Coordinates of C-alpha atoms and ligand atoms in Angstrom, one line a residue:
X457 CA 0.0 -0.1 0.2
X458 CA 3.4 2.0 1.0
X459 CA 4.4 1.2 -2.2
X460 CA 1.1 2.4 -4.1
X461 CA 1.1 5.9 -2.5
X462 CA 4.6 6.7 -2.6
X463 CA 3.5 5.8 -7.1
X464 CA 1.3 8.3 -6.6
X465 CA 2.6 10.8 -4.9
X466 CA 5.5 10.7 -7.6
X467 CA 3.3 11.0 -10.4
X468 CA 2.1 13.8 -9.4
X469 CA 5.0 15.1 -8.7
X470 CA 6.2 14.5 -11.6
X471 CA 3.5 15.3 -14.8
X472 CA 1.3 17.6 -11.8
X473 CA -1.3 15.8 -13.2
X474 CA -4.0 14.1 -10.5
X475 CA -2.7 10.2 -10.5
X476 CA -7.0 10.1 -12.0
X477 CA -5.6 12.5 -15.1
X478 CA -3.2 10.8 -15.6
X479 CA -3.9 7.6 -16.7
X480 CA -6.4 8.7 -18.5
X481 CA -4.3 10.6 -20.8
X482 CA -2.5 7.6 -20.8
X483 CA -5.4 5.0 -22.0
X484 CA -5.8 7.4 -24.2
X485 CA -2.2 7.7 -25.5
X486 CA -2.3 3.7 -25.4
X487 CA -6.0 3.2 -27.9
X488 CA -4.9 6.6 -30.6
X489 CA -1.6 4.3 -31.2
X490 CA -3.7 1.2 -31.5
X491 CA -5.7 3.0 -33.8
X492 CA -2.9 4.3 -35.5
X493 CA -1.5 1.0 -36.1
X494 CA -4.4 -0.8 -37.9
X495 CA -3.8 2.0 -40.6
X496 CA -0.5 1.1 -41.6
X497 CA -0.3 -2.4 -42.7
X498 CA 3.1 -4.3 -43.3
X499 CA 3.4 -4.2 -47.4
X500 CA 3.9 -8.4 -47.2
X501 CA 0.7 -8.4 -45.0
X502 CA -1.8 -6.8 -47.3
X503 CA -0.1 -7.9 -50.7
X504 CA -1.4 -12.0 -49.2
X505 CA -4.4 -10.6 -48.0
X506 CA -5.1 -9.0 -51.4
X507 CA -4.0 -12.3 -53.2
X508 CA -5.9 -14.6 -51.2
X509 CA -9.3 -12.5 -51.7
X510 CA -8.7 -12.6 -55.4
X511 CA -10.5 -16.1 -57.7
X512 CA -6.9 -17.7 -59.4
X513 CA -9.2 -18.4 -61.6
X514 CA -11.7 -14.5 -62.4
X515 CA -8.2 -13.6 -64.4
X516 CA -6.2 -15.5 -67.2
X517 CA -3.5 -17.1 -66.6
X518 CA -1.8 -17.5 -70.1
X519 CA -0.9 -21.8 -70.9
X520 CA 2.4 -22.3 -69.3
X521 CA 3.8 -23.7 -72.6
X522 CA 2.2 -23.0 -76.4
X523 CA 0.0 -24.8 -77.3
X524 CA 1.2 -26.5 -81.0
X525 CA -1.8 -25.6 -83.1
X526 CA -0.6 -26.5 -86.5
X527 CA -2.1 -26.3 -89.8
X528 CA -4.9 -23.0 -89.2
X529 CA -6.1 -20.6 -92.5
X530 CA -6.2 -16.6 -92.2
X531 CA -9.6 -17.0 -91.3
X532 CA -8.8 -19.7 -88.3
X533 CA -6.3 -17.2 -87.4
X534 CA -8.4 -14.2 -86.7
X535 CA -9.9 -15.8 -83.9
X536 CA -6.1 -15.4 -81.3
X537 CA -6.1 -11.7 -82.1
X538 CA -6.5 -10.7 -78.4
X539 CA -10.5 -10.0 -78.3
X540 CA -10.8 -13.6 -76.6
X541 CA -8.7 -13.7 -73.0
X542 CA -9.6 -17.5 -72.8
X543 CA -7.0 -17.9 -76.4
X544 CA -3.7 -17.1 -76.9
X545 CA -2.4 -14.3 -78.6
X546 CA -0.5 -15.0 -82.1
X547 CA 0.5 -13.4 -85.3
X548 CA 1.8 -15.2 -88.0
X549 CA 5.3 -13.2 -90.1
X550 CA 5.7 -15.5 -94.0
X551 CA 3.1 -17.5 -93.2
X552 CA 4.6 -19.4 -90.2
X553 CA 2.1 -18.8 -87.2
X554 CA 4.0 -17.9 -83.7
X555 CA 2.4 -17.2 -79.9
X556 CA 3.0 -13.7 -78.8
X557 CA 0.9 -13.7 -75.1
X558 CA 4.3 -12.9 -73.7
X559 CA 4.3 -9.5 -75.7
X560 CA 0.9 -9.1 -75.0
X561 CA 2.3 -5.3 -74.0
X562 CA 2.8 -4.9 -77.8
X563 CA -0.4 -7.3 -79.3
X564 CA -2.1 -7.0 -76.7
X565 CA -5.9 -5.2 -76.7
X566 CA -4.7 -1.3 -76.3
X567 CA -1.1 -2.4 -77.1
X568 CA 0.7 -0.2 -79.8
X569 CA 0.5 -3.3 -82.2
X570 CA -2.1 -4.9 -81.3
X571 CA -3.6 -4.5 -85.1
X572 CA -1.0 -7.0 -86.2
X573 CA -3.0 -10.0 -83.8
X574 CA -5.0 -13.1 -85.4
X575 CA -2.8 -11.9 -88.9
X576 CA -0.2 -12.1 -91.0
X577 CA 1.5 -8.8 -90.4
X578 CA 4.0 -9.4 -93.5
X579 CA 3.6 -6.5 -95.5
X580 CA 2.7 -4.2 -93.0
X581 CA 6.3 -5.5 -91.0
X582 CA 8.3 -4.9 -94.3
X583 CA 7.0 -1.5 -95.3
X584 CA 6.8 -0.6 -91.5
X585 CA 3.6 1.0 -92.1
X586 CA 0.0 1.1 -90.0
X587 CA -1.9 1.1 -93.1
X588 CA -4.7 -1.5 -92.7
X589 CA -4.2 -2.1 -96.3
X590 CA -0.3 -3.7 -95.7
X591 CA -2.2 -6.7 -93.0
X592 CA -1.9 -9.5 -95.3
X593 CA 0.9 -12.0 -95.3
X594 CA 0.8 -10.5 -99.4
X595 CA 4.0 -9.5 -100.4
X596 CA 4.3 -8.8 -103.4
X597 CA 5.9 -6.9 -105.6
X598 CA 8.7 -5.6 -102.5
X599 CA 12.3 -4.8 -102.8
X600 CA 14.8 -6.0 -101.6
X601 CA 15.4 -3.6 -99.1
X602 CA 11.7 -3.9 -97.8
X603 CA 12.4 -8.0 -97.7
X604 CA 15.4 -7.6 -96.1
X605 CA 13.6 -5.8 -93.2
X606 CA 11.0 -8.5 -92.5
X607 CA 14.1 -11.2 -92.9
X608 CA 14.6 -9.2 -89.5
X609 CA 11.6 -9.8 -88.3
X610 CA 10.9 -12.8 -88.6
X611 CA 14.7 -13.7 -87.0
X612 CA 13.0 -11.5 -84.3
X613 CA 10.3 -13.4 -84.1
X614 CA 12.0 -16.9 -84.8
X615 CA 14.1 -16.4 -81.0
X616 CA 12.0 -14.6 -78.9
X617 CA 8.7 -16.4 -79.4
X618 CA 7.0 -20.0 -80.6
X619 CA 6.1 -21.0 -83.9
X620 CA 3.0 -23.1 -83.0
X621 CA 1.4 -23.8 -86.5
X622 CA 1.8 -22.1 -90.2
X623 CA -1.4 -20.6 -92.3
X624 CA -2.9 -22.4 -94.9
X625 CA -4.7 -21.2 -98.1
Ligands
HEM1408 C1 7.8 6.2 -84.6 C2 7.6 4.9 -84.7 C3 7.7 3.3 -83.8 C4 8.6 3.5 -82.7 C5 9.1 4.9 -81.8 C6 8.5 2.4 -81.9 C7 9.2 1.7 -80.9 C8 9.6 0.3 -80.3 C9 9.7 0.5 -79.7 C10 10.3 1.1 -78.0 C11 9.5 -1.5 -79.4 C12 9.9 -2.3 -77.7 C13 11.3 -2.7 -78.5 C14 11.8 -4.2 -77.7 O1 11.5 -3.2 -76.2 O2 11.7 -4.9 -77.9 C15 9.2 -1.5 -80.2 C16 8.6 -3.0 -80.7 C17 8.4 -3.3 -81.7 N1 7.9 -3.2 -82.9 FE1 7.6 -0.7 -83.0 N2 8.1 1.4 -82.8 C18 7.9 2.0 -84.2 C19 7.3 2.7 -84.8 C20 7.1 0.8 -85.5 C21 6.4 0.5 -87.2 C22 5.9 1.4 -88.3 C23 6.2 -1.0 -87.4 C24 5.7 -1.4 -87.9 C25 4.6 -1.7 -88.9 C26 7.2 -1.6 -85.4 C27 6.5 -2.8 -85.6 C28 7.1 -2.8 -83.7 C29 7.0 -4.9 -83.6 C30 6.3 -5.8 -84.3 C31 7.6 -4.3 -81.8 C32 7.1 -6.0 -80.9 C33 8.6 -6.9 -81.4 C34 8.5 -7.6 -80.6 O3 7.0 -8.4 -80.8 O4 9.2 -8.1 -79.3 N3 6.8 -0.3 -84.9 N4 8.8 0.0 -81.0

């Protein structure tokens, strides 16, 4: 009991507050601290709780390994232009079809080269043209240097993407 009254006297002497006022303020500070703590979530905790909340089937995950398509017509290739998020993004150069899904930023909907998806874009690439009339695999009448440009694109695609099929007439 002597210890209690010594402590209360010390509180009063050091803070100039009555023990009642001192403990009320202390309790309010603890409550405020706890409220403020709940406002700041650790980034890792946040991402774990966020990823738990997301239904994995709700967002499309492209298949890890590109699926081989084999022979398809230009008409069938159109279905792979990114409008169906469950299908891979495909694009052809000189009749060879590549899975460009990993280049979704380029060829996906809203991407700068979205118009090439689902198409054989040989002529457009050879001419470095965005003109819709050049969105064709027809490379008739191209000059030597334009064919060289196209060849460079083909090498780039062979290196970067997996070939999944070829166009048939
Ligand atoms: C203003 C002119 C252009 C600029 C500034 C530009 C810029 C770029 C840049 C920065 C990249 C990314 C390169 C990389 O990280 O690999 C790229 C990729 C590409 N560009 Fe262009 N570009 C232009 C015109 C064109 C034109 C005219 C075409 C064809 C008609 C074209 C076709 C492509 C293609 C197909 C890719 C993607 C290659 C891949 O899949 O990796 N670009 N461009």
